[in-house]
Amino acid sequence: MKPTAFDEKELRVIRREKNFMGGEILIYNTPISLKEGFISAMRDKNPWWIPNGSEQVLFCPSVIPDHIARGFCFEAVPVPREQFGGRDMFGVEWEFIDVAGGSMVKPGAPLLEDANDWKDVIHFPDIDSWDWAGSGERNREYLSGDKANVMTLLNGCWFERLISFMDFEGAAMALMDEDQEDAMKELIHEMTSLYIRIIDKACSVYNLDGFTIHDDWGSQMAPFFSEKVARTFFLPEMKRLVDHVHQKNLFIELHSCGHLVKRCNIFVEAGFDAWSPMPMNDTASLFETYGDKIVIAVINDKPFPPDASEEEQRACARAFAQRFCKPGKTVSFSFYNNPNQSTQAFQKELYKASRELYSKF
């Protein structure tokens, strides 16, 4: 459906919500629902306005043990802080670190030292024993609003999971060891198959529109491994999982931390619908190169100063929209943007300017 012409009545604020990264998000009187707008942008690449994250429900249910182990649960009934940490679905012990606001694998001997031993060492979970039906019932109302329901999957289907099994050095070395190559491919294939089954289970009990899957691939400065390694071990399995989600007419976004400009081509080839790069990446350049193939969450590299007037804030928003609302490309406003850049004046003008531009394409 082609975006209709902008109407000033759309600027009526129907509610206000807290931004995940701080600050306040305004919800406008949009001509289609937030769910429809987000799906149109992410899945169909037919945006009505620049999405800013307010259009989706963050859903990370505790029925999957990893979400409690990592201290990252978002569902109808919050999980108490004192329950964070513990064993993930593979039995790996995690420790929640308050000052970091997250978990790390409890120090000690790695679960797996040689990938060739994985069939004897790694015990895959019985996901049928998890209380899917109960979780579905508890979260029915939570997932019944006007937003897109996007389920987040931790703790890394691919490289991150290998780190939890083998520690970082062991996982990195295994990717370079010819003697472990076949076993690594088998293990990564089975982990992907597990996540496909989890996705099937989730779709059977929840009203979902898409998924976000985590797998960090880089440091502050560079990727952890070469493109050859990415293609050899991970790309085929990523594509298999993405294709499975797309067969359900759902979208899938990748969350991958690190300086990964040189790996975006892999994410594109895998078929991911969207990627939210961290601030160390040149997101504007990524948009220019890949914006016709994947939705890049862009960080505004030309922000307004702290003492900017409302007119200067609006001008900044119009400039952002003019720069990134392009025919055949889709952009989102990254949640990594400084919350101070999401003033009411900026939000209002960004919504208005992007609506006007997209309705003309």
mmCIF file of C-alpha atoms in Angstrom, residues 24-347:
data_model
loop_
_atom_site.group_PDB
_atom_site.id
_atom_site.type_symbol
_atom_site.label_atom_id
_atom_site.label_comp_id
_atom_site.label_asym_id
_atom_site.label_seq_id
_atom_site.Cartn_x
_atom_site.Cartn_y
_atom_site.Cartn_z
ATOM 1 C CA GLU A 24 10.736 10.067 26.060
ATOM 2 C CA ILE A 25 9.183 8.886 22.794
ATOM 3 C CA LEU A 26 6.043 10.527 21.417
ATOM 4 C CA ILE A 27 3.392 8.352 19.777
ATOM 5 C CA TYR A 28 1.511 10.198 17.043
ATOM 6 C CA ASN A 29 -1.904 9.793 15.433
ATOM 7 C CA THR A 30 -0.440 7.750 12.575
ATOM 8 C CA PRO A 31 -2.626 6.951 9.517
ATOM 9 C CA ILE A 32 -1.892 3.251 9.892
ATOM 10 C CA SER A 33 -1.091 1.376 13.096
ATOM 11 C CA LEU A 34 2.429 1.304 14.486
ATOM 12 C CA LYS A 35 2.479 -2.427 13.724
ATOM 13 C CA GLU A 36 1.516 -1.882 10.094
ATOM 14 C CA GLY A 37 4.025 0.926 9.715
ATOM 15 C CA PHE A 38 6.882 -1.113 11.157
ATOM 16 C CA ILE A 39 6.102 -4.209 9.082
ATOM 17 C CA SER A 40 5.778 -2.083 5.956
ATOM 18 C CA ALA A 41 9.246 -0.639 6.569
ATOM 19 C CA MET A 42 11.098 -3.719 7.830
ATOM 20 C CA ARG A 43 9.576 -6.529 5.801
ATOM 21 C CA ASP A 44 8.190 -4.811 2.712
ATOM 22 C CA LYS A 45 10.763 -1.959 2.448
ATOM 23 C CA ASN A 46 7.856 0.446 1.916
ATOM 24 C CA PRO A 47 8.185 2.977 4.767
ATOM 25 C CA TRP A 48 5.514 5.490 5.732
ATOM 26 C CA TRP A 49 7.813 7.331 8.167
ATOM 27 C CA ILE A 50 11.291 6.810 9.626
ATOM 28 C CA PRO A 51 10.886 4.157 12.359
ATOM 29 C CA ASN A 52 12.525 4.990 15.698
ATOM 30 C CA GLY A 53 11.876 1.794 17.639
ATOM 31 C CA SER A 54 8.667 2.980 19.284
ATOM 32 C CA GLU A 55 6.740 0.870 16.789
ATOM 33 C CA GLN A 56 7.759 -2.480 18.267
ATOM 34 C CA VAL A 57 7.269 -4.457 21.458
ATOM 35 C CA LEU A 58 10.507 -5.740 22.970
ATOM 36 C CA PHE A 59 9.744 -9.354 23.825
ATOM 37 C CA CYS A 60 12.304 -11.644 25.418
ATOM 38 C CA PRO A 61 10.372 -14.348 27.327
ATOM 39 C CA SER A 62 11.694 -16.181 30.354
ATOM 40 C CA VAL A 63 10.508 -19.545 28.996
ATOM 41 C CA ILE A 64 13.912 -19.641 27.260
ATOM 42 C CA PRO A 65 16.504 -20.141 30.039
ATOM 43 C CA ASP A 66 19.111 -17.993 28.288
ATOM 44 C CA HIS A 67 17.054 -14.844 28.793
ATOM 45 C CA ILE A 68 17.131 -15.280 32.560
ATOM 46 C CA ALA A 69 20.785 -16.340 32.538
ATOM 47 C CA ARG A 70 21.716 -13.196 30.606
ATOM 48 C CA GLY A 71 19.467 -10.948 32.716
ATOM 49 C CA PHE A 72 17.583 -9.794 29.623
ATOM 50 C CA CYS A 73 13.883 -10.597 30.019
ATOM 51 C CA PHE A 74 11.018 -8.484 28.718
ATOM 52 C CA GLU A 75 7.514 -9.872 29.052
ATOM 53 C CA ALA A 76 4.208 -9.396 30.844
ATOM 54 C CA VAL A 77 5.503 -10.175 34.339
ATOM 55 C CA PRO A 78 9.077 -8.918 34.939
ATOM 56 C CA VAL A 79 11.619 -11.418 36.246
ATOM 57 C CA PRO A 80 13.102 -10.223 39.587
ATOM 58 C CA ARG A 81 16.728 -9.111 39.474
ATOM 59 C CA GLU A 82 17.744 -11.720 42.051
ATOM 60 C CA GLN A 83 16.821 -14.471 39.567
ATOM 61 C CA PHE A 84 19.208 -13.242 36.862
ATOM 62 C CA GLY A 85 22.166 -15.471 36.035
ATOM 63 C CA GLY A 86 22.311 -19.237 36.414
ATOM 64 C CA ARG A 87 22.364 -21.929 33.762
ATOM 65 C CA ASP A 88 21.431 -21.342 30.130
ATOM 66 C CA MET A 89 19.725 -23.926 27.930
ATOM 67 C CA PHE A 90 23.013 -25.802 27.435
ATOM 68 C CA GLY A 91 23.868 -25.845 31.144
ATOM 69 C CA VAL A 92 26.522 -23.132 30.925
ATOM 70 C CA GLU A 93 26.673 -21.113 34.169
ATOM 71 C CA TRP A 94 26.274 -17.330 33.880
ATOM 72 C CA GLU A 95 26.893 -14.673 36.522
ATOM 73 C CA PHE A 96 24.936 -11.400 36.468
ATOM 74 C CA ILE A 97 27.179 -8.364 37.014
ATOM 75 C CA ASP A 98 25.209 -5.447 38.438
ATOM 76 C CA VAL A 99 27.679 -2.725 37.466
ATOM 77 C CA ALA A 100 27.633 -3.946 33.855
ATOM 78 C CA GLY A 101 23.903 -4.540 33.756
ATOM 79 C CA GLY A 102 24.452 -7.938 32.161
ATOM 80 C CA SER A 103 25.896 -11.415 32.548
ATOM 81 C CA MET A 104 29.110 -13.206 31.704
ATOM 82 C CA VAL A 105 30.037 -16.874 31.735
ATOM 83 C CA LYS A 106 31.182 -17.862 35.202
ATOM 84 C CA PRO A 107 35.002 -18.179 35.137
ATOM 85 C CA GLY A 108 36.417 -21.671 35.095
ATOM 86 C CA ALA A 109 37.301 -24.425 32.677
ATOM 87 C CA PRO A 110 35.482 -24.123 29.321
ATOM 88 C CA LEU A 111 32.757 -26.639 28.594
ATOM 89 C CA LEU A 112 34.340 -27.619 25.274
ATOM 90 C CA GLU A 113 38.063 -27.567 24.461
ATOM 91 C CA ASP A 114 38.108 -29.384 21.114
ATOM 92 C CA ALA A 115 35.184 -29.124 18.685
ATOM 93 C CA ASN A 116 35.691 -32.766 17.719
ATOM 94 C CA ASP A 117 34.349 -33.717 21.156
ATOM 95 C CA TRP A 118 31.114 -31.734 20.874
ATOM 96 C CA LYS A 119 28.796 -34.751 20.490
ATOM 97 C CA ASP A 120 30.057 -36.135 23.809
ATOM 98 C CA VAL A 121 30.188 -32.814 25.662
ATOM 99 C CA ILE A 122 27.369 -30.573 24.398
ATOM 100 C CA HIS A 123 23.899 -31.599 25.528
ATOM 101 C CA PHE A 124 21.134 -29.959 23.532
ATOM 102 C CA PRO A 125 18.056 -28.882 25.483
ATOM 103 C CA ASP A 126 14.671 -30.564 25.343
ATOM 104 C CA ILE A 127 12.703 -27.486 24.291
ATOM 105 C CA ASP A 128 9.437 -29.454 24.318
ATOM 106 C CA SER A 129 9.727 -29.628 28.109
ATOM 107 C CA TRP A 130 9.568 -25.827 28.426
ATOM 108 C CA ASP A 131 6.207 -24.338 29.386
ATOM 109 C CA TRP A 132 5.422 -22.750 26.031
ATOM 110 C CA ALA A 133 1.664 -22.895 26.514
ATOM 111 C CA GLY A 134 1.874 -21.205 29.896
ATOM 112 C CA SER A 135 4.164 -18.500 28.539
ATOM 113 C CA GLY A 136 1.835 -17.911 25.627
ATOM 114 C CA GLU A 137 -1.115 -17.458 27.946
ATOM 115 C CA ARG A 138 0.789 -15.160 30.341
ATOM 116 C CA ASN A 139 1.888 -12.930 27.470
ATOM 117 C CA ARG A 140 -1.302 -12.908 25.428
ATOM 118 C CA GLU A 141 -2.358 -9.429 26.544
ATOM 119 C CA TYR A 142 1.236 -8.137 26.472
ATOM 120 C CA LEU A 143 1.345 -8.961 22.751
ATOM 121 C CA SER A 144 -2.134 -7.692 21.884
ATOM 122 C CA GLY A 145 -1.444 -3.974 21.427
ATOM 123 C CA ASP A 146 -0.963 -1.762 18.379
ATOM 124 C CA LYS A 147 2.765 -2.437 17.967
ATOM 125 C CA ALA A 148 4.778 -5.022 16.058
ATOM 126 C CA ASN A 149 5.663 -7.975 18.268
ATOM 127 C CA VAL A 150 9.372 -8.703 17.838
ATOM 128 C CA MET A 151 10.887 -11.568 19.808
ATOM 129 C CA THR A 152 14.558 -11.274 20.736
ATOM 130 C CA LEU A 153 16.677 -14.422 20.785
ATOM 131 C CA LEU A 154 19.818 -14.673 22.925
ATOM 132 C CA ASN A 155 22.526 -15.945 23.455
ATOM 133 C CA GLY A 156 23.946 -15.985 19.987
ATOM 134 C CA CYS A 157 23.119 -18.767 17.591
ATOM 135 C CA TRP A 158 26.625 -18.868 16.120
ATOM 136 C CA PHE A 159 29.880 -17.247 17.281
ATOM 137 C CA GLU A 160 28.600 -15.975 20.642
ATOM 138 C CA ARG A 161 27.396 -19.447 21.485
ATOM 139 C CA LEU A 162 30.783 -20.897 20.611
ATOM 140 C CA ILE A 163 32.391 -18.377 22.985
ATOM 141 C CA SER A 164 30.137 -19.567 25.805
ATOM 142 C CA PHE A 165 31.192 -23.158 25.110
ATOM 143 C CA MET A 166 34.911 -22.644 24.484
ATOM 144 C CA ASP A 167 35.819 -19.169 25.834
ATOM 145 C CA PHE A 168 36.870 -16.559 23.289
ATOM 146 C CA GLU A 169 40.357 -17.862 22.553
ATOM 147 C CA GLY A 170 39.179 -21.421 22.127
ATOM 148 C CA ALA A 171 36.354 -20.423 19.774
ATOM 149 C CA ALA A 172 38.640 -18.192 17.696
ATOM 150 C CA MET A 173 41.311 -20.875 17.418
ATOM 151 C CA ALA A 174 38.773 -23.527 16.466
ATOM 152 C CA LEU A 175 37.691 -21.435 13.479
ATOM 153 C CA MET A 176 41.299 -21.534 12.195
ATOM 154 C CA ASP A 177 42.115 -25.153 13.019
ATOM 155 C CA GLU A 178 41.684 -27.424 9.993
ATOM 156 C CA ASP A 179 41.429 -30.444 12.300
ATOM 157 C CA GLN A 180 38.322 -28.930 13.931
ATOM 158 C CA GLU A 181 36.684 -27.534 10.779
ATOM 159 C CA ASP A 182 34.265 -30.365 10.032
ATOM 160 C CA ALA A 183 33.205 -30.695 13.657
ATOM 161 C CA MET A 184 32.672 -26.937 13.905
ATOM 162 C CA LYS A 185 30.450 -26.972 10.837
ATOM 163 C CA GLU A 186 28.406 -29.832 12.285
ATOM 164 C CA LEU A 187 27.994 -28.074 15.636
ATOM 165 C CA ILE A 188 27.013 -24.743 14.065
ATOM 166 C CA HIS A 189 24.517 -26.548 11.839
ATOM 167 C CA GLU A 190 22.914 -28.248 14.833
ATOM 168 C CA MET A 191 22.743 -24.960 16.758
ATOM 169 C CA THR A 192 20.934 -23.367 13.825
ATOM 170 C CA SER A 193 18.526 -26.300 13.705
ATOM 171 C CA LEU A 194 17.834 -25.775 17.407
ATOM 172 C CA TYR A 195 16.978 -22.115 16.869
ATOM 173 C CA ILE A 196 14.722 -23.021 13.955
ATOM 174 C CA ARG A 197 12.812 -25.334 16.288
ATOM 175 C CA ILE A 198 12.629 -22.583 18.924
ATOM 176 C CA ILE A 199 11.268 -20.188 16.315
ATOM 177 C CA ASP A 200 8.625 -22.748 15.333
ATOM 178 C CA LYS A 201 7.617 -23.198 18.968
ATOM 179 C CA ALA A 202 7.441 -19.458 19.518
ATOM 180 C CA CYS A 203 5.268 -18.939 16.447
ATOM 181 C CA SER A 204 2.871 -21.621 17.656
ATOM 182 C CA VAL A 205 2.076 -19.818 20.935
ATOM 183 C CA TYR A 206 2.796 -16.101 20.405
ATOM 184 C CA ASN A 207 1.361 -13.522 18.020
ATOM 185 C CA LEU A 208 4.655 -12.485 16.414
ATOM 186 C CA ASP A 209 5.618 -10.217 13.534
ATOM 187 C CA GLY A 210 9.355 -10.754 13.549
ATOM 188 C CA PHE A 211 12.526 -11.763 15.364
ATOM 189 C CA THR A 212 15.795 -10.160 16.431
ATOM 190 C CA ILE A 213 18.707 -12.541 16.843
ATOM 191 C CA HIS A 214 21.969 -11.651 18.589
ATOM 192 C CA ASP A 215 25.445 -12.641 17.491
ATOM 193 C CA ASP A 216 28.331 -10.255 18.176
ATOM 194 C CA TRP A 217 31.096 -10.385 15.572
ATOM 195 C CA GLY A 218 33.513 -7.592 16.351
ATOM 196 C CA SER A 219 35.537 -5.457 18.712
ATOM 197 C CA GLN A 220 35.663 -1.679 18.941
ATOM 198 C CA MET A 221 38.168 -1.624 16.063
ATOM 199 C CA ALA A 222 37.578 -4.585 13.749
ATOM 200 C CA PRO A 223 35.773 -7.901 13.133
ATOM 201 C CA PHE A 224 36.820 -10.892 15.216
ATOM 202 C CA PHE A 225 37.426 -13.076 12.153
ATOM 203 C CA SER A 226 37.978 -12.874 8.415
ATOM 204 C CA GLU A 227 35.367 -12.786 5.687
ATOM 205 C CA LYS A 228 36.551 -16.221 4.617
ATOM 206 C CA VAL A 229 35.743 -17.609 8.066
ATOM 207 C CA ALA A 230 32.345 -15.872 8.014
ATOM 208 C CA ARG A 231 31.532 -17.436 4.642
ATOM 209 C CA THR A 232 32.859 -20.870 5.546
ATOM 210 C CA PHE A 233 31.150 -21.350 8.890
ATOM 211 C CA PHE A 234 28.359 -18.856 9.429
ATOM 212 C CA LEU A 235 26.835 -17.512 6.196
ATOM 213 C CA PRO A 236 25.170 -20.777 5.078
ATOM 214 C CA GLU A 237 23.596 -21.289 8.502
ATOM 215 C CA MET A 238 22.514 -17.657 8.828
ATOM 216 C CA LYS A 239 20.817 -17.892 5.459
ATOM 217 C CA ARG A 240 19.096 -21.134 6.451
ATOM 218 C CA LEU A 241 17.614 -19.536 9.559
ATOM 219 C CA VAL A 242 16.649 -16.294 7.787
ATOM 220 C CA ASP A 243 14.959 -18.208 4.967
ATOM 221 C CA HIS A 244 12.974 -20.182 7.536
ATOM 222 C CA VAL A 245 11.691 -16.993 9.176
ATOM 223 C CA HIS A 246 10.838 -15.475 5.790
ATOM 224 C CA GLN A 247 8.830 -18.566 4.870
ATOM 225 C CA LYS A 248 6.557 -17.625 7.764
ATOM 226 C CA ASN A 249 6.099 -14.142 6.229
ATOM 227 C CA LEU A 250 7.919 -12.592 9.192
ATOM 228 C CA PHE A 251 10.938 -10.298 9.249
ATOM 229 C CA ILE A 252 14.233 -10.839 11.049
ATOM 230 C CA GLU A 253 16.776 -8.321 12.304
ATOM 231 C CA LEU A 254 20.366 -8.987 13.324
ATOM 232 C CA HIS A 255 21.910 -7.459 16.423
ATOM 233 C CA SER A 256 25.683 -7.733 16.057
ATOM 234 C CA CYS A 257 28.016 -5.524 18.077
ATOM 235 C CA GLY A 258 31.427 -4.312 16.999
ATOM 236 C CA HIS A 259 33.091 -2.488 14.111
ATOM 237 C CA LEU A 260 31.557 -4.538 11.307
ATOM 238 C CA VAL A 261 31.432 -2.317 8.230
ATOM 239 C CA LYS A 262 33.428 -5.001 6.408
ATOM 240 C CA ARG A 263 30.933 -7.723 7.325
ATOM 241 C CA CYS A 264 27.695 -5.991 6.326
ATOM 242 C CA ASN A 265 27.919 -7.711 2.945
ATOM 243 C CA ILE A 266 27.625 -11.038 4.781
ATOM 244 C CA PHE A 267 24.518 -9.861 6.627
ATOM 245 C CA VAL A 268 23.018 -8.754 3.314
ATOM 246 C CA GLU A 269 23.801 -12.055 1.596
ATOM 247 C CA ALA A 270 22.265 -13.937 4.526
ATOM 248 C CA GLY A 271 19.054 -12.031 3.833
ATOM 249 C CA PHE A 272 18.569 -10.184 7.118
ATOM 250 C CA ASP A 273 15.940 -7.477 6.846
ATOM 251 C CA ALA A 274 17.672 -5.055 9.193
ATOM 252 C CA TRP A 275 20.822 -4.398 11.220
ATOM 253 C CA SER A 276 21.422 -1.868 14.018
ATOM 254 C CA PRO A 277 25.161 -1.072 13.915
ATOM 255 C CA MET A 278 26.933 0.204 17.001
ATOM 256 C CA PRO A 279 28.182 3.838 17.098
ATOM 257 C CA MET A 280 31.749 2.944 16.078
ATOM 258 C CA ASN A 281 30.437 2.160 12.573
ATOM 259 C CA ASP A 282 29.896 4.764 9.845
ATOM 260 C CA THR A 283 26.162 4.144 9.609
ATOM 261 C CA ALA A 284 25.586 6.874 7.005
ATOM 262 C CA SER A 285 28.066 5.193 4.665
ATOM 263 C CA LEU A 286 26.504 1.795 5.334
ATOM 264 C CA PHE A 287 23.117 3.240 4.387
ATOM 265 C CA GLU A 288 24.477 4.645 1.135
ATOM 266 C CA THR A 289 26.079 1.316 0.213
ATOM 267 C CA TYR A 290 23.501 -1.185 1.448
ATOM 268 C CA GLY A 291 20.297 0.774 2.136
ATOM 269 C CA ASP A 292 18.524 -0.732 -0.875
ATOM 270 C CA LYS A 293 19.123 -4.233 0.477
ATOM 271 C CA ILE A 294 18.892 -4.015 4.276
ATOM 272 C CA VAL A 295 17.393 -1.518 6.735
ATOM 273 C CA ILE A 296 20.287 0.227 8.437
ATOM 274 C CA ALA A 297 19.614 1.938 11.771
ATOM 275 C CA VAL A 298 21.452 5.220 11.271
ATOM 276 C CA ILE A 299 23.155 7.292 13.952
ATOM 277 C CA ASN A 300 22.913 11.013 13.220
ATOM 278 C CA ASP A 301 26.474 12.181 12.561
ATOM 279 C CA LYS A 302 25.365 15.801 12.253
ATOM 280 C CA PRO A 303 23.585 16.364 15.578
ATOM 281 C CA PHE A 304 22.345 19.681 16.909
ATOM 282 C CA PRO A 305 24.322 21.292 19.775
ATOM 283 C CA PRO A 306 23.069 21.131 23.398
ATOM 284 C CA ASP A 307 21.959 24.776 23.305
ATOM 285 C CA ALA A 308 20.137 24.507 19.965
ATOM 286 C CA SER A 309 16.847 26.347 19.613
ATOM 287 C CA GLU A 310 13.693 24.461 18.678
ATOM 288 C CA GLU A 311 13.984 25.778 15.130
ATOM 289 C CA GLU A 312 17.547 24.467 14.921
ATOM 290 C CA GLN A 313 16.356 21.103 16.228
ATOM 291 C CA ARG A 314 13.626 21.013 13.595
ATOM 292 C CA ALA A 315 16.113 21.979 10.898
ATOM 293 C CA CYS A 316 18.349 19.092 12.001
ATOM 294 C CA ALA A 317 15.423 16.688 11.712
ATOM 295 C CA ARG A 318 14.515 17.966 8.240
ATOM 296 C CA ALA A 319 18.134 17.600 7.127
ATOM 297 C CA PHE A 320 18.237 14.015 8.417
ATOM 298 C CA ALA A 321 15.024 13.166 6.558
ATOM 299 C CA GLN A 322 16.222 14.810 3.328
ATOM 300 C CA ARG A 323 19.471 12.871 3.557
ATOM 301 C CA PHE A 324 18.082 9.432 4.315
ATOM 302 C CA CYS A 325 14.538 9.284 2.888
ATOM 303 C CA LYS A 326 15.510 7.998 -0.547
ATOM 304 C CA PRO A 327 13.482 6.101 -3.155
ATOM 305 C CA GLY A 328 14.284 2.414 -3.025
ATOM 306 C CA LYS A 329 16.021 2.639 0.352
ATOM 307 C CA THR A 330 14.779 2.237 3.902
ATOM 308 C CA VAL A 331 16.299 3.693 7.062
ATOM 309 C CA SER A 332 15.507 3.633 10.764
ATOM 310 C CA PHE A 333 16.561 6.101 13.460
ATOM 311 C CA SER A 334 18.995 4.160 15.631
ATOM 312 C CA PHE A 335 18.267 3.729 19.330
ATOM 313 C CA TYR A 336 22.016 4.311 19.775
ATOM 314 C CA ASN A 337 21.422 7.978 19.014
ATOM 315 C CA ASN A 338 21.981 10.147 22.066
ATOM 316 C CA PRO A 339 18.596 10.533 23.835
ATOM 317 C CA ASN A 340 19.319 14.279 23.954
ATOM 318 C CA GLN A 341 18.898 14.236 20.174
ATOM 319 C CA SER A 342 15.308 13.022 20.512
ATOM 320 C CA THR A 343 13.670 16.191 21.773
ATOM 321 C CA GLN A 344 9.965 16.698 21.154
ATOM 322 C CA ALA A 345 10.707 19.275 18.456
ATOM 323 C CA PHE A 346 13.125 16.901 16.677
ATOM 324 C CA GLN A 347 10.801 13.902 16.871
#
